[in-house]
Amino acid sequence: MTELTPVLARRPAQDAQDAQADVRAGPPPASRRVPRDAVIRGVCIGFVLSLVLWGGLFALVVALHHLGR
């Protein structure tokens, strides 16, 4: 029982040090964060570009159809 007493007495101090280390650490660095805004922006840009390309292809087909008459 006497061997456990120093560990038990030290434990709250260790918890306080761990808590302070977490506060000092702050948020994770940008390299480990999930880039949600960039992903959403990329998906939106890709969607708009695909619509533009499909619209251009449709316009080309319509133009070629009118030229073929």
XYZ file of N, CA and C in Angstrom:
207
model
N 0.820 -1.196 0.000
C 0.000 0.000 0.000
C 0.861 1.255 0.000
N 2.003 1.183 0.656
C 2.866 2.363 0.681
C 3.472 2.638 -0.682
N 3.586 1.618 -1.520
C 4.128 1.851 -2.859
C 3.133 2.602 -3.738
N 1.840 2.426 -3.509
C 0.834 3.088 -4.333
C 0.607 4.537 -3.925
N 0.933 4.881 -2.700
C 0.668 6.234 -2.220
C 1.393 7.302 -3.042
N 2.682 7.162 -3.352
C 3.309 8.202 -4.172
C 2.685 8.317 -5.561
N 2.269 7.203 -6.139
C 1.643 7.245 -7.461
C 0.304 7.958 -7.384
N -0.492 7.641 -6.355
C -1.780 8.298 -6.202
C -1.613 9.775 -5.890
N -0.606 10.107 -5.122
C -0.369 11.511 -4.793
C 0.122 12.272 -6.020
N 0.806 11.610 -6.907
C 1.365 12.264 -8.081
C 0.348 12.367 -9.218
N -0.661 11.554 -9.192
C -1.597 11.474 -10.310
C -2.331 12.788 -10.596
N -2.905 13.497 -9.613
C -3.575 14.764 -9.947
C -2.617 15.788 -10.551
N -1.398 15.811 -10.061
C -0.427 16.743 -10.637
C -0.121 16.364 -12.082
N -0.027 15.078 -12.350
C 0.228 14.628 -13.719
C -0.954 14.966 -14.626
N -2.176 14.806 -14.109
C -3.358 15.169 -14.890
C -3.355 16.659 -15.211
N -2.972 17.486 -14.246
C -2.917 18.926 -14.474
C -1.870 19.260 -15.527
N -0.733 18.588 -15.482
C 0.299 18.831 -16.496
C -0.178 18.396 -17.872
N -0.871 17.263 -17.938
C -1.404 16.804 -19.222
C -2.428 17.793 -19.766
N -3.284 18.321 -18.893
C -4.292 19.281 -19.327
C -3.635 20.555 -19.835
N -2.591 21.017 -19.151
C -1.889 22.213 -19.607
C -1.208 21.964 -20.944
N -0.674 20.779 -21.141
C -0.029 20.462 -22.416
C -1.050 20.475 -23.545
N -2.278 19.995 -23.273
C -3.317 20.015 -24.298
C -3.724 21.441 -24.634
N -3.802 22.302 -23.620
C -4.169 23.691 -23.860
C -3.079 24.385 -24.666
N -1.832 24.116 -24.333
C -0.724 24.739 -25.055
C -0.619 24.219 -26.487
N -1.026 22.985 -26.692
C -0.891 22.401 -28.025
C -1.786 23.113 -29.032
N -2.966 23.539 -28.607
C -3.865 24.249 -29.499
C -4.475 23.325 -30.538
N -5.025 23.907 -31.603
C -5.648 23.086 -32.644
C -4.590 22.321 -33.435
N -4.990 21.263 -34.087
C -4.012 20.517 -34.880
C -3.501 21.365 -36.037
N -2.329 21.097 -36.523
C -1.806 21.883 -37.642
C -2.669 21.715 -38.886
N -2.549 22.657 -39.795
C -3.397 22.662 -40.987
C -3.206 21.404 -41.824
N -2.041 20.801 -41.759
C -1.803 19.610 -42.572
C -2.615 18.421 -42.080
N -3.036 18.434 -40.804
C -3.812 17.312 -40.274
C -5.295 17.623 -40.213
N -5.704 18.841 -40.525
C -7.119 19.193 -40.520
C -7.787 18.694 -41.792
N -9.084 18.448 -41.693
C -9.843 18.057 -42.878
C -10.157 19.328 -43.660
N -9.706 19.435 -44.890
C -9.922 20.667 -45.668
C -11.326 20.707 -46.266
N -12.327 20.867 -45.407
C -13.717 20.786 -45.866
C -14.037 21.854 -46.903
N -13.649 23.103 -46.633
C -13.981 24.187 -47.556
C -13.344 23.963 -48.915
N -12.100 23.520 -48.929
C -11.412 23.293 -50.199
C -12.060 22.149 -50.969
N -12.500 21.125 -50.269
C -13.148 19.989 -50.938
C -14.480 20.425 -51.535
N -15.261 21.166 -50.765
C -16.561 21.631 -51.257
C -16.365 22.562 -52.445
N -15.392 23.467 -52.346
C -15.117 24.389 -53.445
C -14.690 23.616 -54.692
N -13.843 22.620 -54.518
C -13.382 21.825 -55.660
C -14.512 21.055 -56.319
N -15.412 20.504 -55.510
C -16.550 19.772 -56.072
C -17.457 20.719 -56.848
N -17.700 21.901 -56.301
C -18.557 22.872 -56.992
C -17.932 23.332 -58.301
N -16.639 23.621 -58.283
C -15.957 24.048 -59.508
C -15.986 22.931 -60.542
N -15.738 21.709 -60.114
C -15.792 20.579 -61.041
C -17.175 20.391 -61.635
N -18.206 20.563 -60.821
C -19.579 20.421 -61.309
C -19.902 21.493 -62.343
N -19.527 22.742 -62.059
C -19.801 23.832 -62.995
C -19.023 23.625 -64.292
N -17.758 23.216 -64.185
C -16.977 22.974 -65.402
C -17.569 21.838 -66.228
N -18.047 20.805 -65.568
C -18.653 19.708 -66.327
C -19.934 20.171 -67.019
N -20.720 21.028 -66.357
C -21.915 21.564 -67.009
C -21.550 22.396 -68.227
N -20.489 23.197 -68.108
C -20.045 24.014 -69.241
C -19.597 23.122 -70.390
N -18.843 22.078 -70.084
C -18.376 21.181 -71.142
C -19.534 20.435 -71.803
N -20.484 19.949 -71.008
C -21.640 19.274 -71.591
C -22.469 20.253 -72.427
N -22.600 21.495 -71.968
C -23.317 22.509 -72.745
C -22.616 22.803 -74.057
N -21.284 22.877 -74.019
C -20.522 23.086 -75.253
C -20.676 21.928 -76.217
N -20.662 20.715 -75.705
C -20.852 19.540 -76.560
C -22.251 19.540 -77.175
N -23.250 19.901 -76.374
C -24.619 19.973 -76.892
C -24.723 21.045 -77.978
N -24.108 22.206 -77.743
C -24.135 23.278 -78.742
C -23.437 22.842 -80.025
N -22.350 22.107 -79.909
C -21.637 21.613 -81.085
C -22.506 20.629 -81.868
N -23.184 19.744 -81.172
C -24.061 18.780 -81.845
C -25.208 19.496 -82.547
N -25.798 20.486 -81.887
C -26.895 21.240 -82.496
C -26.392 22.003 -83.714
N -25.218 22.628 -83.606
C -24.666 23.379 -84.737
C -24.367 22.448 -85.909
N -23.783 21.297 -85.644
C -23.492 20.356 -86.724
C -24.780 19.806 -87.338
N -25.800 19.644 -86.517
C -27.080 19.168 -87.033
C -27.687 20.199 -87.985
N -27.606 21.480 -87.624
C -28.146 22.534 -88.489
C -27.316 22.688 -89.752
N -26.019 22.482 -89.666
C -25.176 22.583 -90.859
C -25.424 21.416 -91.815
N -25.834 20.299 -91.296
C -26.051 19.118 -92.119
C -27.354 19.146 -92.893
N -28.237 20.067 -92.605
C -29.529 20.110 -93.309
C -29.387 20.585 -94.691
